PDB file of C-alpha atoms in Angstrom:
ATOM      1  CA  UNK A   1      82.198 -27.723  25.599  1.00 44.00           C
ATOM      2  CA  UNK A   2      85.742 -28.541  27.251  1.00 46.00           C
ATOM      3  CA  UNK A   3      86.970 -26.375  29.840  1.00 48.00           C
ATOM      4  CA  UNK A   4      89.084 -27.609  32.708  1.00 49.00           C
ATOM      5  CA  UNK A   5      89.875 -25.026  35.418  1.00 50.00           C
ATOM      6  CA  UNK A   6      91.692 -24.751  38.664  1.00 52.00           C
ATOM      7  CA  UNK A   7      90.419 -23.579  42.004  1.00 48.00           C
ATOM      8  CA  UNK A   8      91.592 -19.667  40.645  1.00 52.00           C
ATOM      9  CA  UNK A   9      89.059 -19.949  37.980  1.00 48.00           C
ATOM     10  CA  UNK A  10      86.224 -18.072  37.787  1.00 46.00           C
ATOM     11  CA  UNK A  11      83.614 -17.962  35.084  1.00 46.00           C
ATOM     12  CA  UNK A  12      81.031 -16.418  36.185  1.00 44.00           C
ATOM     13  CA  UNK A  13      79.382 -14.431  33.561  1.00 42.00           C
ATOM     14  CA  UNK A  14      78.449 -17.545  31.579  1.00 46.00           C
ATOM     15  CA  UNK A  15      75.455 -20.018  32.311  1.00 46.00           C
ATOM     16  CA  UNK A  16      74.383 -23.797  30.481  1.00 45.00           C
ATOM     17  CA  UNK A  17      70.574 -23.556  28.948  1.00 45.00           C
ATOM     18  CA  UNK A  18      68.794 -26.398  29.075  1.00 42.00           C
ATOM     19  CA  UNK A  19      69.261 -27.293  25.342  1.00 43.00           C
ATOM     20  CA  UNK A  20      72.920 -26.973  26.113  1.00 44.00           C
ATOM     21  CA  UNK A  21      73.735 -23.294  24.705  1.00 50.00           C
ATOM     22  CA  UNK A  22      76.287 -21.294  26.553  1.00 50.00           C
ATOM     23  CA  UNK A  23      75.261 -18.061  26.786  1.00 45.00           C
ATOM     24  CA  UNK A  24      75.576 -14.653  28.897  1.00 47.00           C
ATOM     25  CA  UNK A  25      74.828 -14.581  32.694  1.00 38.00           C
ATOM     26  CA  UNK A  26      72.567 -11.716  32.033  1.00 39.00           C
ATOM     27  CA  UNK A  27      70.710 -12.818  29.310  1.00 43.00           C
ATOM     28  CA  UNK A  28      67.330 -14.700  29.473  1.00 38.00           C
ATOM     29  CA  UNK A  29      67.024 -18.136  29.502  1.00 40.00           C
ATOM     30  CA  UNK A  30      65.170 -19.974  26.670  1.00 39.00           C
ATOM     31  CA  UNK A  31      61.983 -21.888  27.657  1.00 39.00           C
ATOM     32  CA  UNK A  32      60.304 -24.201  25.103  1.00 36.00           C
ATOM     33  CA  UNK A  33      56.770 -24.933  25.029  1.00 39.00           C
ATOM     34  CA  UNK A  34      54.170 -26.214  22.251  1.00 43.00           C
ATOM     35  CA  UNK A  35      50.680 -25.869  22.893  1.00 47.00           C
ATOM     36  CA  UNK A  36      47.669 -26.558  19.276  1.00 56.00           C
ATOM     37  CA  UNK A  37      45.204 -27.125  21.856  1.00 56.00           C
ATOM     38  CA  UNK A  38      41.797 -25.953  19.824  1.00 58.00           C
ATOM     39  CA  UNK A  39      38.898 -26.638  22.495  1.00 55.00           C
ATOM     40  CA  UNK A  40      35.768 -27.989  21.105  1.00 57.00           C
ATOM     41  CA  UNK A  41      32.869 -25.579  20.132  1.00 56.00           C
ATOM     42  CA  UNK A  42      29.959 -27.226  21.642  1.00 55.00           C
ATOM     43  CA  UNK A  43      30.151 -25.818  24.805  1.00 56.00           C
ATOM     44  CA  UNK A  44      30.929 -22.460  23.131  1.00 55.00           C
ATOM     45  CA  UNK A  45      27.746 -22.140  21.053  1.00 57.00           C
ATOM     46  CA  UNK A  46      25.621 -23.987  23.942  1.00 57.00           C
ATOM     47  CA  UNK A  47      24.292 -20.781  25.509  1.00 62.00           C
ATOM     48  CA  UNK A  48      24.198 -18.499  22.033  1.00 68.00           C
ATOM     49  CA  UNK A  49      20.523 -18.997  21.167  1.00 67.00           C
ATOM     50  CA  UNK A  50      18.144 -19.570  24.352  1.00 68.00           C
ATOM     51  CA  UNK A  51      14.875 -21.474  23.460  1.00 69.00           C
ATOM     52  CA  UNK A  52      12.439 -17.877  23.936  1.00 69.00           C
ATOM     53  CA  UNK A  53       9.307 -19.572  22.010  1.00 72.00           C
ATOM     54  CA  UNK A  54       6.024 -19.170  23.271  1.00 70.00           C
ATOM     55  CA  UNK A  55       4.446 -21.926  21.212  1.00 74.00           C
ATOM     56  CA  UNK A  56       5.535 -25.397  21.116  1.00 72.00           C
ATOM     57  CA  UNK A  57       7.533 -26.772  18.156  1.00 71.00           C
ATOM     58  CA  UNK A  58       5.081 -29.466  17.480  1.00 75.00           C
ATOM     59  CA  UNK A  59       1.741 -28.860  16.255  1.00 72.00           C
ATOM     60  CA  UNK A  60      -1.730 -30.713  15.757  1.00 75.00           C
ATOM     61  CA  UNK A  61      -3.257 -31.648  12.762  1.00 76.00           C
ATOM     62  CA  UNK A  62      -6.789 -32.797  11.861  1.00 79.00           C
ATOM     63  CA  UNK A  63      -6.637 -35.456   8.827  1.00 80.00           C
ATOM     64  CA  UNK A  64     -10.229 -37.153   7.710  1.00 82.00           C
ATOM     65  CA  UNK A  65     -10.256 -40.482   6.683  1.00 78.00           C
ATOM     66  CA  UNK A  66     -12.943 -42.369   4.761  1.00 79.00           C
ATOM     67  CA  UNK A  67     -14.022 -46.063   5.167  1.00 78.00           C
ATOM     68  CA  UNK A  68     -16.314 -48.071   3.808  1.00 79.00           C
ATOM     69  CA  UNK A  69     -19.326 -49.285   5.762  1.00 78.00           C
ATOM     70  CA  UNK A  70     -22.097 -52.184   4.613  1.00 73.00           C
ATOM     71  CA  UNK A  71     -25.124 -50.270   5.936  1.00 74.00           C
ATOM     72  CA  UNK A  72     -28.577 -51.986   4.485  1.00 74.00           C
ATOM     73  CA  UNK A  73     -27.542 -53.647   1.701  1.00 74.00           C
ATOM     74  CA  UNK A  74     -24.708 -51.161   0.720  1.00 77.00           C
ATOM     75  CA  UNK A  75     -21.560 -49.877   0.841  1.00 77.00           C
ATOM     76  CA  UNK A  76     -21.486 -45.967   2.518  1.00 78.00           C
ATOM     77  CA  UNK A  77     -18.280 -44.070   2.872  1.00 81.00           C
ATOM     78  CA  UNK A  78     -17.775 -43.061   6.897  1.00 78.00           C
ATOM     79  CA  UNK A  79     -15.253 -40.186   7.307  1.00 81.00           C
ATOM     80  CA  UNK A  80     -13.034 -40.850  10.252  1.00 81.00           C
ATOM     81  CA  UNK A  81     -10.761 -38.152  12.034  1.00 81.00           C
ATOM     82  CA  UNK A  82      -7.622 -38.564  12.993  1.00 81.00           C
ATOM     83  CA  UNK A  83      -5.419 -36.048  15.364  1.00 81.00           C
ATOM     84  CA  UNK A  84      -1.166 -36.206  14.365  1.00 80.00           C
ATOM     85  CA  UNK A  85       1.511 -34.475  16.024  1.00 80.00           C
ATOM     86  CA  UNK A  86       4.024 -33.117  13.507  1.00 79.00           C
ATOM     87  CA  UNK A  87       7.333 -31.222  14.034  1.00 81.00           C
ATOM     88  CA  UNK A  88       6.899 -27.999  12.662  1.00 81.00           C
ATOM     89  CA  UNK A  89       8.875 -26.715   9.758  1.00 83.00           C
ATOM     90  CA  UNK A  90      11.325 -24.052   9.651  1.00 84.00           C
ATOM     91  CA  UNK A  91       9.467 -21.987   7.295  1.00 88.00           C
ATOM     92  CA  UNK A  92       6.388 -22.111   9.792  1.00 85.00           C
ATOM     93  CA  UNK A  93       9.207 -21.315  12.998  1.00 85.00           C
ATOM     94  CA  UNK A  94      10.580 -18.249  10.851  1.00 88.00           C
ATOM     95  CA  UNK A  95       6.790 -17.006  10.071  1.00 89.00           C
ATOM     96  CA  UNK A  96       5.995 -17.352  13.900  1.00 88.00           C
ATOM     97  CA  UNK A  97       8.918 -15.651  14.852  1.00 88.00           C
ATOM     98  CA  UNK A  98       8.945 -12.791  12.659  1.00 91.00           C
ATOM     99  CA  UNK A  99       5.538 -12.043  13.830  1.00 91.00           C
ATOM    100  CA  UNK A 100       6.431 -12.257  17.311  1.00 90.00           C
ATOM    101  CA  UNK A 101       8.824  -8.987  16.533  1.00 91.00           C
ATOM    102  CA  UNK A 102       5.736  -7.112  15.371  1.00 92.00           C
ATOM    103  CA  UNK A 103       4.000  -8.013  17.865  1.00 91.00           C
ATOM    104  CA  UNK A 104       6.486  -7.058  20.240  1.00 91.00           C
ATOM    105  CA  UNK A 105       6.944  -3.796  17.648  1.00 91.00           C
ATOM    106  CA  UNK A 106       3.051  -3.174  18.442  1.00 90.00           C
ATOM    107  CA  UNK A 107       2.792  -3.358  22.217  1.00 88.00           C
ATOM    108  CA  UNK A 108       5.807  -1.021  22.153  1.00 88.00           C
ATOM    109  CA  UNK A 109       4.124   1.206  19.820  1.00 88.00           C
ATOM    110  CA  UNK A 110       0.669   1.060  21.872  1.00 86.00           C
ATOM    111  CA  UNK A 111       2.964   1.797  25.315  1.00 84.00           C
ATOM    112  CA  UNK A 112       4.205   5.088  23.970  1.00 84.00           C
ATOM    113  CA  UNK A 113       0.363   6.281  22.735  1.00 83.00           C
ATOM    114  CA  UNK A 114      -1.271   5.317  25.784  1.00 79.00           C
ATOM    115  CA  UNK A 115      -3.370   2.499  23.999  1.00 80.00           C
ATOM    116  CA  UNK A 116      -2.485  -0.363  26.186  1.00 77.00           C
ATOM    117  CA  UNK A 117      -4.640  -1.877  28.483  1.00 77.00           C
ATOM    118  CA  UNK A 118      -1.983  -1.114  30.969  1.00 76.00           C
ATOM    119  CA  UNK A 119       0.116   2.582  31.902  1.00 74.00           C
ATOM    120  CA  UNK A 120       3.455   1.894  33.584  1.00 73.00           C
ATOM    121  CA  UNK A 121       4.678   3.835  36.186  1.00 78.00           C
ATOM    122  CA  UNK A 122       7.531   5.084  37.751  1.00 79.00           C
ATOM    123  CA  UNK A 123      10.865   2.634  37.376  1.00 84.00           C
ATOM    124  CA  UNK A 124       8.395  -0.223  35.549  1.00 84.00           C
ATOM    125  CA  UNK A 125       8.453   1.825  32.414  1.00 83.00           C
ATOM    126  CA  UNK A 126      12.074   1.477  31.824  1.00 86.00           C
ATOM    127  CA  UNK A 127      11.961  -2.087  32.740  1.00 89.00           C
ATOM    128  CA  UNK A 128       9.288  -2.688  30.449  1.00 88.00           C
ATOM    129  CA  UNK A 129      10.802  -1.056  27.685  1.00 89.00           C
ATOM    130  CA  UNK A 130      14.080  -3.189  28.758  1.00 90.00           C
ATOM    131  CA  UNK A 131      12.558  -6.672  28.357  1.00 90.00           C
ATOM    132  CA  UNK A 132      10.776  -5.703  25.000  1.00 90.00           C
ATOM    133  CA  UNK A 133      13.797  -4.566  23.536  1.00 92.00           C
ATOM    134  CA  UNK A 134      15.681  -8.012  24.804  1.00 90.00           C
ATOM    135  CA  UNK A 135      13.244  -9.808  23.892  1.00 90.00           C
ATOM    136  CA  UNK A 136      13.467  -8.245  20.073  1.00 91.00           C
ATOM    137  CA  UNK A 137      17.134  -8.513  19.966  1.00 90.00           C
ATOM    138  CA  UNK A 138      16.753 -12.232  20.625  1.00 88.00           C
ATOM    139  CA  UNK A 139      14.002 -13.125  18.157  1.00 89.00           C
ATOM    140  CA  UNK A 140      16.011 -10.709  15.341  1.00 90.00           C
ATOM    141  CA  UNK A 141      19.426 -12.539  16.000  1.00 88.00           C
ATOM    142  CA  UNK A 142      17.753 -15.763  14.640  1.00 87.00           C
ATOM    143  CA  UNK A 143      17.314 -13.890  11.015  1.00 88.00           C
ATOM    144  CA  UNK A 144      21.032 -11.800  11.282  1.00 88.00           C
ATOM    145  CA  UNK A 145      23.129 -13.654  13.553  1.00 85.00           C
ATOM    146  CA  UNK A 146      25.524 -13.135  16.683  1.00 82.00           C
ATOM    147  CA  UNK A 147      28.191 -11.939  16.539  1.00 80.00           C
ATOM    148  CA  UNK A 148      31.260 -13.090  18.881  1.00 76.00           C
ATOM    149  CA  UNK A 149      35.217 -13.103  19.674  1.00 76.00           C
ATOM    150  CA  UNK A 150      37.105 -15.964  21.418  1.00 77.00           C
ATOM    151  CA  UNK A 151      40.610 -15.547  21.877  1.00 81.00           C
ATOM    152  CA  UNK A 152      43.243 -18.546  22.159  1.00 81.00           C
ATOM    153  CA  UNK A 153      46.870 -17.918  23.163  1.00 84.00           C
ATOM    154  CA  UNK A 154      49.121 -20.752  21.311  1.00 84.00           C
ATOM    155  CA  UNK A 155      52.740 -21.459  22.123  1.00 84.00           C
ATOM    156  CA  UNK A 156      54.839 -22.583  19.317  1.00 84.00           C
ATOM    157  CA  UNK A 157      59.039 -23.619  19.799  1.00 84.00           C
ATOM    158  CA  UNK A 158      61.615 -23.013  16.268  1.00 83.00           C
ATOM    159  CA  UNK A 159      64.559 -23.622  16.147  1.00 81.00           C
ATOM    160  CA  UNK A 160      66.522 -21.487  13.606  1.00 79.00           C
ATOM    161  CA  UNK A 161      68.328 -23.582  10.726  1.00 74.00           C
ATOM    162  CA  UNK A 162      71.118 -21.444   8.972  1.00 68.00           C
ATOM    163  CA  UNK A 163      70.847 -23.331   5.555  1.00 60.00           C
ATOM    164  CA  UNK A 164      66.991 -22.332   5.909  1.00 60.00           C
ATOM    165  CA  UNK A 165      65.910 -20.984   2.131  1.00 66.00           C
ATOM    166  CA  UNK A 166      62.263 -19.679   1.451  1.00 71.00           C
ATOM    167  CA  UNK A 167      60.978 -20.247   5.000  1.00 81.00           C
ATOM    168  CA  UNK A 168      60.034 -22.900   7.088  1.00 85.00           C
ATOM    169  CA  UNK A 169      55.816 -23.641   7.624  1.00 88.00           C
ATOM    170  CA  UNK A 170      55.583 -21.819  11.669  1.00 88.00           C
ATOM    171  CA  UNK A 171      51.902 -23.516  11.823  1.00 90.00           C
ATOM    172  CA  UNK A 172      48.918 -23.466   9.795  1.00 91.00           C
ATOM    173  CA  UNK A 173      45.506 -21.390  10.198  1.00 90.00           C
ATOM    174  CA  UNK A 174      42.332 -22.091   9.502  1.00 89.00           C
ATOM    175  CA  UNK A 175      39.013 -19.860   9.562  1.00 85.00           C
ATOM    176  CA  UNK A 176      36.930 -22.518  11.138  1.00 82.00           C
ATOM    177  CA  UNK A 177      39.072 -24.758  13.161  1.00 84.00           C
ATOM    178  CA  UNK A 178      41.783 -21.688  13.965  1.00 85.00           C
ATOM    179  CA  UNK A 179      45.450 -22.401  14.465  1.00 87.00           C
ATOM    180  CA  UNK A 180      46.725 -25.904  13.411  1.00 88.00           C
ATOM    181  CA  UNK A 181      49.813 -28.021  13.021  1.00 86.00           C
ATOM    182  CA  UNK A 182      52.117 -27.645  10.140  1.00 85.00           C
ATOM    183  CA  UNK A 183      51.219 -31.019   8.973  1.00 86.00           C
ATOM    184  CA  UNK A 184      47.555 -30.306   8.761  1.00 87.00           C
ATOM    185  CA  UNK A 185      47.291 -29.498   4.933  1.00 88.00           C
ATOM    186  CA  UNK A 186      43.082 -28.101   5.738  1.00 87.00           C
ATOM    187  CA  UNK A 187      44.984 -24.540   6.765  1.00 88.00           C
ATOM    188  CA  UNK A 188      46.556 -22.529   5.051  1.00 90.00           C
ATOM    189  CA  UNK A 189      50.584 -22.101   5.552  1.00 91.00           C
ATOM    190  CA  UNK A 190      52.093 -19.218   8.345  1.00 91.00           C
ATOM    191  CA  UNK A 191      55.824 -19.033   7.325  1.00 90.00           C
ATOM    192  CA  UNK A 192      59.006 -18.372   9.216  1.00 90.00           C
ATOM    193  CA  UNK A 193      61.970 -16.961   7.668  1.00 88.00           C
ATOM    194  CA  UNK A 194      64.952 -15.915   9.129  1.00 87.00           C
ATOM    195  CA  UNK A 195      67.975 -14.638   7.700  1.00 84.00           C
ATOM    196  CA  UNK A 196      71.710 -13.250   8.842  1.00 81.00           C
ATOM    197  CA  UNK A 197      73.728 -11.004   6.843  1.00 74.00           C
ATOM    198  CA  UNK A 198      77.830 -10.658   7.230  1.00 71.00           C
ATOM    199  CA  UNK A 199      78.096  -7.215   9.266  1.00 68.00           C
ATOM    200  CA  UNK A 200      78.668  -8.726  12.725  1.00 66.00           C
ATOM    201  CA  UNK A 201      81.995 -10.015  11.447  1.00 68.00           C
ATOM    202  CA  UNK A 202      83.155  -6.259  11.914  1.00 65.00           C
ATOM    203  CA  UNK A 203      82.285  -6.264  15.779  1.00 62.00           C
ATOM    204  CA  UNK A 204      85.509  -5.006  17.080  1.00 60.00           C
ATOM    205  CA  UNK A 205      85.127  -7.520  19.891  1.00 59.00           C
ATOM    206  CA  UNK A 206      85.932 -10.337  17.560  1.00 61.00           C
ATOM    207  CA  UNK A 207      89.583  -9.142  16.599  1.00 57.00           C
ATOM    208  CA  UNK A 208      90.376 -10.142  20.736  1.00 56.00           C
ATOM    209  CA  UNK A 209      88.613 -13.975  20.290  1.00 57.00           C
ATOM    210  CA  UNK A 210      89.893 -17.019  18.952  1.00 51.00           C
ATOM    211  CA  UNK A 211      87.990 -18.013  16.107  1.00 52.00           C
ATOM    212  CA  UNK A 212      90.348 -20.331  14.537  1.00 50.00           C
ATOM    213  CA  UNK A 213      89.300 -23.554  16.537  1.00 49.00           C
ATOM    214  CA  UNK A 214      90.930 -26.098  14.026  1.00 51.00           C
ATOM    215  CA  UNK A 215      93.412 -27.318  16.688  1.00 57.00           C
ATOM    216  CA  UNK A 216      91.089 -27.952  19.725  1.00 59.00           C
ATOM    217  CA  UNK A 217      92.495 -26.525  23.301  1.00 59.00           C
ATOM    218  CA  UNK A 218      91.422 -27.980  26.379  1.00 59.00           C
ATOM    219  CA  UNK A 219      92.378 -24.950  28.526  1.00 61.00           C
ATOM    220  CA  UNK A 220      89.690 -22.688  26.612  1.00 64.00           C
ATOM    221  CA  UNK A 221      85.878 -22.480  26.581  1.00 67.00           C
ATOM    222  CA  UNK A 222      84.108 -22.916  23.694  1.00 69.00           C
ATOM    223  CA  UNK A 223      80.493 -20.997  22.952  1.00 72.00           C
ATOM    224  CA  UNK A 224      78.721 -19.363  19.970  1.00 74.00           C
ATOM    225  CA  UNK A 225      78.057 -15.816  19.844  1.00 74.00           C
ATOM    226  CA  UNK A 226      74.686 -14.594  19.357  1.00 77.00           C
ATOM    227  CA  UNK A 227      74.723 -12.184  15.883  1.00 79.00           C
ATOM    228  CA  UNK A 228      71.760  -9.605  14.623  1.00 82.00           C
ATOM    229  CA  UNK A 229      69.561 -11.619  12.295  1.00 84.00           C
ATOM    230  CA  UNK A 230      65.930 -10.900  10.725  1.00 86.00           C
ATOM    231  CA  UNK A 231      62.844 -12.848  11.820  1.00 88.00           C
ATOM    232  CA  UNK A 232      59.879 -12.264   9.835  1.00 90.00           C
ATOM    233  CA  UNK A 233      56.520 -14.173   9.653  1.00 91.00           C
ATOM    234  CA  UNK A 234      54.074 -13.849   6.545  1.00 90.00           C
ATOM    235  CA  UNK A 235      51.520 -15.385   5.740  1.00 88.00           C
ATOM    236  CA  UNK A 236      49.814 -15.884   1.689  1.00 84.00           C
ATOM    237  CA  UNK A 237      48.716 -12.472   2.207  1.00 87.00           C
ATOM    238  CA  UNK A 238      51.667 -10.661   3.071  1.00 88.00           C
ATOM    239  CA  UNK A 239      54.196  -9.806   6.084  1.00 88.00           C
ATOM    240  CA  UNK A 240      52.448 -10.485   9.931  1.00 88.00           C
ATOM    241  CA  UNK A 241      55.744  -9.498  11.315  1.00 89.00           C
ATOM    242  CA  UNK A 242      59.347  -9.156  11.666  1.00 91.00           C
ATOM    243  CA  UNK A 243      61.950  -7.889  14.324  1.00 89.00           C
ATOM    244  CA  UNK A 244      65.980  -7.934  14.490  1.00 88.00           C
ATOM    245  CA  UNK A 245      66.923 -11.008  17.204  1.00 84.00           C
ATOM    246  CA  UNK A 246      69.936 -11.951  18.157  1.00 81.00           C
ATOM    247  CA  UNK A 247      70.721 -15.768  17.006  1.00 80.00           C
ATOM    248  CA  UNK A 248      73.082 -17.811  18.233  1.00 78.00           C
ATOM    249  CA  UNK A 249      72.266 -20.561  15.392  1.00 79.00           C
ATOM    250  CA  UNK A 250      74.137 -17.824  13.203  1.00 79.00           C
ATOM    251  CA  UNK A 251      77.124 -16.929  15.182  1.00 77.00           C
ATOM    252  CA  UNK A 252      80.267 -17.864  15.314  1.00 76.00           C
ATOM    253  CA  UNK A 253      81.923 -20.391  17.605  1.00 73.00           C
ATOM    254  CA  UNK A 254      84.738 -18.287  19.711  1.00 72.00           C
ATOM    255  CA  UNK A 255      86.715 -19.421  22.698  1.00 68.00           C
ATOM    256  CA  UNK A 256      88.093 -17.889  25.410  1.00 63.00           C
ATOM    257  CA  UNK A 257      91.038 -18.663  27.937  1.00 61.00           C
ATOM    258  CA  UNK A 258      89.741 -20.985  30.751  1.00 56.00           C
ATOM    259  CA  UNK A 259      91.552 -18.621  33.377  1.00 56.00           C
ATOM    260  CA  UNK A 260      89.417 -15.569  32.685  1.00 54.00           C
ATOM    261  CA  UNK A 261      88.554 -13.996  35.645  1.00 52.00           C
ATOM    262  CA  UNK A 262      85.579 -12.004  36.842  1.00 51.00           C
ATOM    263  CA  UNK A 263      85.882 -11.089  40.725  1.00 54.00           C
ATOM    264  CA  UNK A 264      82.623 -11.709  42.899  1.00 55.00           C
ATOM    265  CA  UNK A 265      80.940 -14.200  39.744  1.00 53.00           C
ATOM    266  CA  UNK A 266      79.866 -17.546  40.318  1.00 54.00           C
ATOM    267  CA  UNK A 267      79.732 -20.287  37.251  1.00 49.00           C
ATOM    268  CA  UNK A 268      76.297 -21.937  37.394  1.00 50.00           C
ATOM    269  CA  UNK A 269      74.214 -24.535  35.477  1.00 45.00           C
ATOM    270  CA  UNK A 270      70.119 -24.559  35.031  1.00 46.00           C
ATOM    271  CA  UNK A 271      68.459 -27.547  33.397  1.00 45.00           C
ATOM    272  CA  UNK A 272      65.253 -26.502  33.779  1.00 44.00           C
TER     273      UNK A 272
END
């Protein structure tokens, strides 16, 4: 912008954004800030399943080997035993721990007949009946699964393009990685579209401003008007969104005389 005032100037209901837009005193200023920062899981699903076995995941087994021996003038097969460790398999770790739940299912069961080699009293019954139910939680969630919410908050900065047709990609989401960059073709596409009809040319306020700025003054000050326009953000499965803004990407450039005048108004600048 040009504007070249005198000490009698005063323009104080305008301010300079950061990314150099003239705009109203009053209105906000515009802050941008990106932020596709998708944490890793590992420490997420650490803590989800707590080792609760009460039998070790590596068992002993017995094998019997046979050698040959020369014992009095012949040969005599000698079995020979042998102890291995193995790792257990998951169809043994499923059996154990779906009878652990009956068992649990049982002592429960015997608790409420009387037929335990134990009667609870007083606040112990409730804490009892507590752990066994924790206890059977935990061992069913390894048959259905947990279920769990983690919310992310994610910044992302657009800048409006008034020859924009069909929408511009906003970001890309993903079910198992979440919310990714525009470039990152393993999501699927969250659009942008934003469009401006012709209405605000009948804003009566228009008829008082210069919008004929072919022959450049230097005693005026340039800025764009902000004008109604339609934001709406869809993604393959329909509309997420959408809300009337005011654009200034859209509006028109206007000037006004550098000698306005607003009493008790300062003219100031934020580059933040």
């Amino acid at each position: 912008f040009v504007a070249e005032l005198n000490s009698e100037n005063n323009l104080g209901y305008l301010s300079l954004s950061s990314i150099g837009l003239v705009i109203p005193i009053h209105k906000a200023q515009f802050q941008s800030s990106s932020s596709f920062n998708n944490p890793s899981n590992t420490e997420f699903y650490a803590d989800l399943y707590a080792d609760l076995s009460h039998t070790p995941f590596i068992a002993s087994e017995r094998t019997t080997h046979y050698s040959r021996t020369f014992q009095d003038s012949t040969f005599v097969r000698v079995p020979v035993h042998r102890d291995i460790f193995i790792e257990k398999s998951a169809e043994d770790k499923a059996r154990e721990a779906a009878n652990f739940i009956f068992s649990l299912r049982k002592r429960r069961f015997e608790l409420i007949s009387g037929d335990a080699d134990f009667i609870a009293e007083g606040s112990a019954v409730k804490e009892v009946f507590d752990e066994i139910l924790r206890l059977e939680q935990e061992y069913l969630s390894l048959f259905t699964g947990k279920h769990f919410v983690k919310q992310q908050v994610h910044e992302v900065d657009f800048l409006p393009v008034k020859q924009d047709n069909g929408g511009t990609i906003l970001f890309r989401f993903s079910r198992t990685k979440g919310v990714l960059s525009a470039s990152d073709l393993s999501g699927s596409p969250v659009l942008i579209e934003v469009s401006s009809d012709s209405n605000w040319k009948n804003i009566g306020i228009l008829n008082s401003l210069s919008l004929e700025i072919d022959k450049q003054k230097r005693d005026a000050f340039y800025y764009r008007m902000p004008v109604p326009a339609k934001v709406k953000i869809s993604d393959s499965k329909g509309e997420l969104y959408s809300k009337i803004a005011s654009l200034y990407q859209f509006g028109p450039l206007v000037r006004i005389p550098s000698d306005f005048y607003m009493q008790n108004e300062n003219l100031f600048f934020d580059f933040k």
